Short mmCIF file of C-alpha atoms in Angstrom, two decimals:
data_model
loop_
_atom_site.label_atom_id
_atom_site.label_comp_id
_atom_site.label_asym_id
_atom_site.label_seq_id
_atom_site.Cartn_x
_atom_site.Cartn_y
_atom_site.Cartn_z
CA UNK A 68 151.47 112.31 143.88
CA UNK A 69 152.45 108.91 144.73
CA UNK A 70 150.42 106.86 146.77
CA UNK A 71 151.99 107.42 149.93
CA UNK A 72 152.34 111.16 149.86
CA UNK A 73 147.81 111.30 148.85
CA UNK A 74 147.24 108.87 152.27
CA UNK A 75 149.44 111.33 154.74
CA UNK A 76 147.74 113.85 153.10
CA UNK A 77 144.54 112.81 153.40
CA UNK A 78 144.99 111.17 157.27
CA UNK A 79 145.76 114.38 157.92
CA UNK A 80 142.75 115.49 156.42
CA UNK A 81 141.00 112.84 157.93
CA UNK A 82 142.03 113.76 161.49
CA UNK A 83 141.13 117.07 161.45
CA UNK A 84 137.70 116.48 159.77
CA UNK A 85 136.41 114.36 163.76
CA UNK A 86 137.60 110.66 161.45
CA UNK A 87 138.36 108.34 164.56
CA UNK A 88 139.73 105.32 162.16
CA UNK A 89 140.80 105.45 158.96
CA UNK A 90 141.70 103.79 155.41
CA UNK A 91 142.19 103.98 151.69
CA UNK A 92 142.01 100.72 149.28
CA UNK A 93 144.42 101.33 146.27
CA UNK A 94 144.41 99.99 142.65
CA UNK A 95 146.43 99.70 139.83
CA UNK A 96 146.43 97.62 136.76
CA UNK A 97 146.66 97.39 133.18
CA UNK A 98 145.18 94.69 130.76
CA UNK A 99 145.87 93.87 126.83
CA UNK A 100 143.29 92.66 124.39
CA UNK A 101 143.73 90.81 121.57
CA UNK A 102 141.16 89.00 119.24
CA UNK A 103 141.75 87.18 115.12
CA UNK A 104 139.56 86.58 113.14
CA UNK A 105 140.36 84.68 109.16
CA UNK A 106 144.34 85.06 110.27
CA UNK A 107 143.91 89.62 111.29
CA UNK A 108 143.30 91.53 114.27
CA UNK A 109 139.34 91.61 114.76
CA UNK A 110 140.26 94.00 118.61
CA UNK A 111 142.54 95.23 120.16
CA UNK A 112 142.70 97.34 123.60
CA UNK A 113 145.20 98.28 126.07
CA UNK A 114 143.23 99.61 128.90
CA UNK A 115 145.33 100.51 131.60
CA UNK A 116 142.97 101.32 135.40
CA UNK A 117 143.84 103.43 138.81
CA UNK A 118 141.79 103.87 142.06
CA UNK A 119 141.31 104.61 144.95
CA UNK A 120 138.81 103.96 147.81
CA UNK A 121 138.84 105.89 151.32
CA UNK A 122 136.57 104.77 154.75
CA UNK A 123 136.89 106.23 157.77
CA UNK A 124 135.03 106.27 161.24
CA UNK A 125 133.02 109.18 161.64
CA UNK A 126 130.54 109.50 164.54
CA UNK A 127 131.04 104.86 164.87
CA UNK A 128 129.78 104.72 161.68
CA UNK A 129 131.79 103.85 158.29
CA UNK A 130 131.35 106.19 155.35
CA UNK A 131 132.72 105.45 151.94
CA UNK A 132 134.53 107.73 149.57
CA UNK A 133 136.28 106.83 145.99
CA UNK A 134 138.16 108.45 143.61
CA UNK A 135 140.37 107.76 139.94
CA UNK A 136 142.40 111.19 140.36
CA UNK A 137 144.90 111.62 142.95
CA UNK A 138 145.47 115.28 143.77
CA UNK A 139 144.29 118.10 146.86
CA UNK A 140 140.81 118.22 145.61
CA UNK A 141 140.62 114.35 145.82
CA UNK A 142 141.47 114.54 148.66
CA UNK A 143 138.90 116.94 150.38
CA UNK A 144 135.77 114.96 148.19
CA UNK A 145 137.24 111.54 149.55
CA UNK A 146 136.58 113.15 153.07
CA UNK A 147 133.58 115.58 152.32
CA UNK A 148 131.44 111.82 151.40
CA UNK A 149 132.71 109.87 153.38
CA UNK A 150 131.58 112.18 155.73
CA UNK A 151 128.16 111.98 154.32
CA UNK A 152 128.06 108.62 153.56
CA UNK A 153 128.75 108.35 157.52
CA UNK A 154 126.25 110.64 158.76
CA UNK A 155 123.17 108.48 156.62
CA UNK A 156 123.54 105.29 158.29
CA UNK A 157 121.15 103.81 160.62
CA UNK A 158 121.54 100.60 161.30
CA UNK A 159 123.82 99.36 164.00
CA UNK A 160 126.32 96.60 162.14
CA UNK A 161 130.17 97.43 162.70
CA UNK A 162 132.76 97.94 160.56
CA UNK A 163 136.17 97.29 161.49
CA UNK A 164 139.36 98.78 160.40
CA UNK A 165 142.22 96.02 160.28
CA UNK A 166 145.53 96.99 162.53
CA UNK A 167 147.23 94.00 160.69
CA UNK A 168 149.04 90.94 162.61
CA UNK A 169 152.75 89.63 162.80
CA UNK A 170 153.28 88.35 159.49
CA UNK A 171 152.51 87.32 155.76
CA UNK A 172 152.77 84.41 153.79
CA UNK A 173 155.49 84.98 151.09
CA UNK A 174 154.02 83.75 147.59
CA UNK A 175 155.03 85.72 144.15
CA UNK A 176 151.65 85.89 142.47
CA UNK A 177 154.05 88.10 139.46
CA UNK A 178 155.78 86.83 136.85
CA UNK A 179 158.96 89.00 135.85
CA UNK A 180 159.11 87.41 132.42
CA UNK A 181 155.29 87.90 131.48
CA UNK A 182 155.53 91.62 132.45
CA UNK A 183 158.21 92.09 130.26
CA UNK A 184 156.39 89.97 127.28
CA UNK A 185 155.70 92.93 124.19
CA UNK A 186 151.96 92.90 122.23
CA UNK A 187 153.03 91.72 119.19
CA UNK A 188 154.68 88.90 121.18
CA UNK A 189 151.33 88.59 122.49
CA UNK A 190 149.45 89.14 118.55
CA UNK A 191 151.63 86.48 117.58
CA UNK A 192 150.14 83.74 119.98
CA UNK A 193 146.62 84.31 119.04
CA UNK A 194 147.31 83.74 115.50
CA UNK A 195 149.15 81.47 116.01
CA UNK A 196 146.11 80.06 118.08
CA UNK A 197 143.18 80.69 115.61
CA UNK A 198 146.34 79.28 112.65
CA UNK A 199 146.65 75.87 114.54
CA UNK A 200 142.81 74.88 115.40
CA UNK A 201 142.14 75.36 111.25
CA UNK A 202 144.37 72.89 111.17
CA UNK A 203 142.97 70.30 113.20
CA UNK A 204 140.45 69.80 110.79
CA UNK A 205 138.45 70.25 107.37
CA UNK A 206 135.69 70.75 109.74
CA UNK A 207 136.85 73.56 111.00
CA UNK A 208 134.53 75.77 109.09
CA UNK A 209 134.99 79.08 111.08
CA UNK A 210 135.83 79.88 114.89
CA UNK A 211 133.81 81.89 116.49
CA UNK A 212 136.86 83.55 120.02
CA UNK A 213 139.91 83.08 119.32
CA UNK A 214 141.76 85.56 121.69
CA UNK A 215 144.92 86.62 124.39
CA UNK A 216 144.42 88.45 127.34
CA UNK A 217 147.08 89.71 129.66
CA UNK A 218 146.13 90.99 133.04
CA UNK A 219 147.96 93.07 135.84
CA UNK A 220 147.91 95.01 138.65
CA UNK A 221 149.16 96.33 142.49
CA UNK A 222 147.11 96.18 145.46
CA UNK A 223 147.65 98.26 148.59
CA UNK A 224 145.90 98.68 151.98
CA UNK A 225 146.90 101.72 154.20
CA UNK A 226 145.21 102.67 157.12
CA UNK A 227 145.92 104.65 160.44
CA UNK A 228 146.59 101.53 162.63
CA UNK A 229 149.70 100.82 161.04
CA UNK A 230 149.26 98.40 158.04
CA UNK A 231 150.58 99.27 155.04
CA UNK A 232 149.94 95.71 153.04
CA UNK A 233 151.09 95.52 149.19
CA UNK A 234 150.80 92.76 146.32
CA UNK A 235 151.30 92.88 142.54
CA UNK A 236 150.43 89.72 140.43
CA UNK A 237 149.25 89.15 136.40
CA UNK A 238 148.66 86.31 134.51
CA UNK A 239 147.73 85.52 130.49
CA UNK A 240 145.33 83.60 129.04
CA UNK A 241 143.55 81.84 125.81
CA UNK A 242 140.37 81.06 123.83
CA UNK A 243 139.18 79.65 121.03
CA UNK A 244 135.83 78.38 119.66
CA UNK A 245 135.93 76.78 117.04
CA UNK A 246 132.61 76.22 114.79
CA UNK A 247 133.11 72.28 113.09
CA UNK A 248 130.43 71.39 110.16
CA UNK A 249 129.48 67.86 108.97
CA UNK A 250 126.88 66.65 107.30
CA UNK A 251 124.89 69.74 107.90
CA UNK A 252 124.87 69.63 111.54
CA UNK A 253 127.08 72.17 112.77
CA UNK A 254 128.57 72.15 116.17
CA UNK A 255 131.27 74.55 118.58
CA UNK A 256 132.82 74.19 121.61
CA UNK A 257 135.62 76.77 123.55
CA UNK A 258 138.68 75.73 125.38
CA UNK A 259 140.51 77.93 127.83
CA UNK A 260 144.70 78.13 129.51
CA UNK A 261 145.14 81.05 131.92
CA UNK A 262 148.34 81.24 134.15
CA UNK A 263 151.29 83.22 135.15
CA UNK A 264 153.46 81.49 132.01
CA UNK A 265 152.83 82.89 129.11
CA UNK A 266 154.83 79.23 128.81
CA UNK A 267 152.00 77.67 129.43
CA UNK A 268 149.64 79.32 126.92
CA UNK A 269 150.17 75.67 124.83
CA UNK A 270 148.24 76.73 121.49
CA UNK A 271 148.16 73.34 120.19
CA UNK A 272 146.85 71.93 123.27
CA UNK A 273 144.69 74.42 122.86
CA UNK A 274 143.10 73.93 119.59
CA UNK A 275 142.69 69.68 119.68
CA UNK A 276 140.96 69.70 122.61
CA UNK A 277 138.34 72.83 121.25
CA UNK A 278 138.17 70.82 118.03
CA UNK A 279 137.58 67.70 119.33
CA UNK A 280 135.32 68.74 121.82
CA UNK A 281 132.85 70.20 119.20
CA UNK A 282 133.17 67.10 116.71
CA UNK A 283 133.09 64.61 119.48
CA UNK A 284 129.10 65.90 119.56
CA UNK A 285 128.36 65.82 116.10
CA UNK A 286 125.12 63.94 115.45
CA UNK A 287 124.11 63.96 118.80
CA UNK A 288 120.69 63.20 119.55
CA UNK A 289 118.25 63.61 122.63
CA UNK A 290 117.30 60.38 124.80
CA UNK A 291 114.66 59.30 127.02
CA UNK A 292 113.52 60.86 129.96
CA UNK A 293 114.41 59.41 132.91
CA UNK A 294 116.70 59.45 136.10
CA UNK A 295 119.98 58.68 135.32
CA UNK A 296 123.75 58.25 137.34
CA UNK A 297 125.79 60.56 135.46
CA UNK A 298 129.49 62.16 135.45
CA UNK A 299 129.92 65.10 135.88
CA UNK A 300 132.64 66.25 133.89
CA UNK A 301 135.97 68.49 135.71
CA UNK A 302 134.81 71.90 133.59
CA UNK A 303 131.35 71.89 133.40
CA UNK A 304 131.27 71.19 138.19
CA UNK A 305 133.76 74.70 138.60
CA UNK A 306 131.49 76.40 136.61
CA UNK A 307 128.61 74.98 139.04
CA UNK A 308 130.82 75.33 142.10
CA UNK A 309 131.11 78.60 141.02
CA UNK A 310 127.70 79.44 140.52
CA UNK A 311 127.50 78.10 144.10
CA UNK A 312 129.76 78.81 145.92
CA UNK A 313 128.12 82.15 148.09
CA UNK A 314 126.09 79.43 150.03
CA UNK A 315 129.26 79.42 151.74
CA UNK A 316 129.38 82.85 152.88
CA UNK A 317 129.41 83.84 156.21
CA UNK A 318 127.25 86.85 154.53
CA UNK A 319 124.88 84.86 152.69
CA UNK A 320 123.99 83.15 155.74
CA UNK A 321 123.29 85.57 158.17
CA UNK A 322 120.98 87.33 155.60
CA UNK A 323 119.17 84.12 154.91
CA UNK A 324 120.32 83.41 150.84
CA UNK A 325 121.94 80.93 151.60
CA UNK A 326 120.68 77.08 153.33
CA UNK A 327 123.86 76.57 155.75
CA UNK A 328 122.44 78.51 158.74
CA UNK A 329 123.43 76.13 162.12
CA UNK A 330 125.04 73.42 160.00
CA UNK A 331 128.38 74.11 160.64
CA UNK A 332 129.61 70.69 163.04
CA UNK A 333 126.90 68.74 160.30
CA UNK A 334 127.06 66.68 157.39
CA UNK A 335 126.03 68.24 154.23
CA UNK A 336 127.66 66.27 151.58
CA UNK A 337 129.02 62.69 151.38
CA UNK A 338 132.44 61.58 152.22
CA UNK A 339 133.36 61.65 148.66
CA UNK A 340 133.33 65.66 149.46
CA UNK A 341 136.42 67.52 150.75
CA UNK A 342 135.96 71.96 149.04
CA UNK A 343 139.70 73.31 150.01
CA UNK A 344 139.43 77.32 150.06
CA UNK A 345 143.55 77.88 149.39
CA UNK A 346 144.00 81.42 148.71
CA UNK A 347 147.80 80.98 149.17
CA UNK A 348 148.01 78.35 145.98
CA UNK A 349 151.74 78.63 144.25
CA UNK A 350 150.57 80.01 140.95
CA UNK A 351 146.72 79.86 141.97
CA UNK A 352 144.55 83.21 139.31
CA UNK A 353 143.38 84.01 143.08
CA UNK A 354 146.53 83.30 145.60
CA UNK A 355 146.85 86.89 147.40
CA UNK A 356 148.72 86.89 151.16
CA UNK A 357 146.05 89.62 152.49
CA UNK A 358 142.86 89.56 152.12
CA UNK A 359 141.03 93.44 150.82
CA UNK A 360 140.86 94.11 154.72
CA UNK A 361 144.55 93.38 155.74
CA UNK A 362 144.17 90.07 157.27
CA UNK A 363 146.64 87.27 156.27
CA UNK A 364 145.32 84.96 154.42
CA UNK A 365 145.18 80.99 155.24
CA UNK A 366 144.98 77.21 153.64
CA UNK A 367 140.70 76.42 155.13
CA UNK A 368 139.03 73.20 154.60
CA UNK A 369 135.39 74.35 154.11
CA UNK A 370 134.34 70.44 153.51
CA UNK A 371 135.72 67.33 155.15
CA UNK A 372 134.76 64.47 154.20
CA UNK A 373 130.41 65.91 153.70
CA UNK A 374 131.29 67.67 156.79
CA UNK A 375 130.98 71.57 157.36
CA UNK A 376 133.75 73.01 159.40
CA UNK A 377 133.72 76.52 158.37
CA UNK A 378 131.81 79.41 155.97
CA UNK A 379 134.08 82.22 154.73
CA UNK A 380 134.25 84.99 157.31
CA UNK A 381 135.27 89.74 156.49
CA UNK A 382 135.49 90.62 160.15
CA UNK A 383 132.00 91.99 159.83
CA UNK A 384 130.43 88.75 159.75
CA UNK A 385 133.45 87.09 162.02
CA UNK A 386 132.37 89.58 164.70
CA UNK A 387 128.82 89.02 164.32
CA UNK A 388 128.74 84.63 164.81
CA UNK A 389 131.94 85.34 167.59
CA UNK A 390 134.52 83.76 164.84
CA UNK A 391 137.78 84.61 163.68
CA UNK A 392 138.19 86.02 160.18
CA UNK A 393 138.79 84.27 157.74
CA UNK A 394 140.56 85.70 155.44
CA UNK A 395 138.31 85.91 152.48
CA UNK A 396 136.91 90.20 152.67
CA UNK A 397 136.46 90.72 149.14
CA UNK A 398 135.68 93.64 146.87
CA UNK A 399 134.71 93.95 143.84
CA UNK A 400 137.21 96.68 142.25
CA UNK A 401 138.33 99.96 144.65
CA UNK A 402 135.02 101.31 144.19
CA UNK A 403 133.38 98.14 145.78
CA UNK A 404 131.99 97.88 149.53
CA UNK A 405 133.79 94.82 151.54
CA UNK A 406 132.54 91.21 150.89
CA UNK A 407 133.07 88.11 151.22
CA UNK A 408 134.45 85.68 148.26
CA UNK A 409 136.41 81.85 147.87
CA UNK A 410 139.76 82.62 146.95
CA UNK A 411 140.82 79.09 145.20
CA UNK A 412 137.60 77.10 146.10
CA UNK A 413 137.53 74.19 144.50
CA UNK A 414 136.87 71.08 145.44
CA UNK A 415 139.33 67.82 146.03
CA UNK A 416 140.07 64.97 143.40
CA UNK A 417 140.51 61.68 143.49
CA UNK A 418 142.74 59.08 141.91
CA UNK A 419 141.07 57.47 138.82
CA UNK A 420 141.18 58.86 135.39
CA UNK A 421 138.12 59.69 132.88
CA UNK A 422 138.48 56.16 131.52
CA UNK A 423 138.01 54.53 134.96
CA UNK A 424 134.97 56.98 135.93
CA UNK A 425 133.22 55.95 132.86
CA UNK A 426 134.14 51.88 133.90
CA UNK A 427 132.80 52.74 136.81
CA UNK A 428 129.97 54.57 135.96
CA UNK A 429 128.38 51.27 133.75
CA UNK A 430 125.77 52.79 132.43
CA UNK A 431 124.56 56.83 132.48
CA UNK A 432 125.65 59.71 130.78
CA UNK A 433 128.78 62.14 131.19
CA UNK A 434 128.03 65.72 130.91
CA UNK A 435 130.45 67.63 128.81
CA UNK A 436 128.31 70.75 129.14
CA UNK A 437 126.00 72.80 130.33
CA UNK A 438 123.71 76.16 130.08
CA UNK A 439 121.55 78.64 131.54
CA UNK A 440 124.12 78.62 134.05
CA UNK A 441 122.79 82.55 135.16
CA UNK A 442 119.20 81.81 134.92
CA UNK A 443 118.32 78.27 135.73
CA UNK A 444 119.75 78.00 138.43
CA UNK A 445 119.10 79.60 142.33
CA UNK A 446 122.08 80.17 144.02
CA UNK A 447 120.17 80.12 147.32
CA UNK A 448 117.56 77.17 147.11
CA UNK A 449 119.93 75.58 145.12
CA UNK A 450 117.58 73.81 142.53
CA UNK A 451 118.84 74.12 139.06
CA UNK A 452 117.60 73.40 135.61
CA UNK A 453 120.38 73.35 132.95
CA UNK A 454 119.74 72.85 128.73
CA UNK A 455 123.20 70.31 128.66
CA UNK A 456 125.05 67.86 126.70
CA UNK A 457 127.47 64.86 126.56
CA UNK A 458 127.27 61.01 126.23
CA UNK A 459 125.63 57.96 126.55
CA UNK A 460 127.23 55.61 128.98
CA UNK A 461 126.70 51.55 128.29
CA UNK A 462 128.04 48.71 130.30
CA UNK A 463 131.22 51.62 131.44
CA UNK A 464 132.11 52.27 127.81
CA UNK A 465 130.90 55.13 125.64
CA UNK A 466 128.18 55.00 123.14
CA UNK A 467 126.79 57.80 121.36
CA UNK A 468 127.01 61.36 121.86
CA UNK A 469 123.96 63.48 123.78
CA UNK A 470 122.55 67.02 123.10
CA UNK A 471 118.83 68.87 123.27
CA UNK A 472 118.09 67.15 127.28
CA UNK A 473 118.26 68.90 130.06
CA UNK A 474 119.27 68.02 133.24
CA UNK A 475 117.90 68.95 136.92
CA UNK A 476 118.50 69.20 140.49
CA UNK A 477 119.92 70.69 143.69
CA UNK A 478 122.86 72.05 144.68
CA UNK A 479 122.45 71.12 148.05
CA UNK A 480 120.92 67.16 147.22
CA UNK A 481 123.90 67.04 144.43
CA UNK A 482 126.90 67.10 147.02
CA UNK A 483 124.98 64.75 149.22
CA UNK A 484 125.02 62.48 146.25
CA UNK A 485 128.34 62.61 144.54
CA UNK A 486 130.13 59.02 144.41
CA UNK A 487 132.93 59.20 143.88
CA UNK A 488 135.32 62.46 142.59
CA UNK A 489 138.28 61.92 139.87
CA UNK A 490 142.52 62.61 139.56
CA UNK A 491 140.85 65.34 137.05
CA UNK A 492 141.05 68.83 138.64
CA UNK A 493 140.71 71.60 136.40
CA UNK A 494 140.36 75.15 137.41
CA UNK A 495 138.28 77.95 135.65
CA UNK A 496 138.55 81.23 134.07
CA UNK A 497 138.68 83.72 137.71
CA UNK A 498 135.45 85.49 138.84
CA UNK A 499 135.85 86.93 141.73
CA UNK A 500 137.26 83.43 142.99
CA UNK A 501 138.71 80.57 141.10
CA UNK A 502 136.79 77.63 141.00
CA UNK A 503 138.56 74.43 140.21
CA UNK A 504 137.05 70.54 140.30
CA UNK A 505 137.30 66.77 139.30
CA UNK A 506 134.80 64.45 137.03
CA UNK A 507 132.45 63.17 139.72
CA UNK A 508 129.95 60.29 139.74
CA UNK A 509 126.38 61.15 140.58
CA UNK A 510 123.89 58.61 142.23
CA UNK A 511 121.33 60.46 140.54
CA UNK A 512 120.26 63.32 138.19
CA UNK A 513 116.61 63.97 136.25
CA UNK A 514 116.89 63.94 132.83
CA UNK A 515 115.13 65.85 130.03
CA UNK A 516 114.65 64.10 126.44
CA UNK A 517 112.53 63.02 124.36
#
């Protein structure tokens, strides 16, 4: 049964059963993955996924249900489960079915050429990535990960208020993690590229980056415990921003899971920090013209030169605060409830390259890797304590690689201690949004070493 016919039948039954408003959220997609080990295919998978969630107002409460099958039995099951779910709700929060608006941005996230890329071409790309990585140095003794992944999906929202929106997107990314050995010491690093264009996956550049990072840290040692001026490299800072991005969610603020309550309009960071959420970014991996409730997406400055301008809202949280939705409603999957998430969320870059930042730092540490963001970071308080690697900087120059250190601090304090943002904006892998940052000079961080 095609989706529109299914929606018509489901909505007809919902009205008969006493639902006053109703909506479906439909997802249809596929994914491909190949991993290479020693010149051969190690893993290979091709999956498709399709699912639909139904939500409807019954006795003033919003009931939810979902299915992976579109048939007459599913219609009755969805109605029954949503009604039972609505009757079990006791809180007084108001859910909203959105009627849409006059215009939506016209953006394209679907690359037809990528959609025609054949499996053997993807395998060839992955094999070339391994070959290029091994060719970088005789010190490359193994490759922990070497993979190419593609994904495509379509989201569609149809509801009883006349809304009918759909958006297609696809992506490709490649990852490589070489292991290098020298003088009995082993080190590893990883690099990735993600795009909607396979032509932008430069296997040689990716191999050079990964092997270069792994070799650069050979011979690293710890440094004395103390407080240091630091540069946090762009990819590391993007991961840190990802970890703490939840503090900007209005839902978390309203539930007491963020310390930004009452801070809109106040300075929460240094003037060097501007944070933007851009769902309309060209080639952005989290771009979309509408959010999970059908609200039109728009680019917004969340923090402007240190001042908190807005939180991120969906319809329910916006109603509670008496403001408009920012178009940040999200669903982790078709079966998930509506939440709040950023899109392409990034710290605005400055002008200087890494060498200029190192000169400006003078003495301190360049942090190039952290570990433990999932276990060593508290998303509510902002506190973190993370194992780290990098380089010691003296008189504006790298003097030696550093490891076996722990950096500790607080994200809220970190934002206030940003001295300067570099010009090297880089985005990480998408994870409930896509997060980016340039390298940042930080006034001070506590470092535990030897």
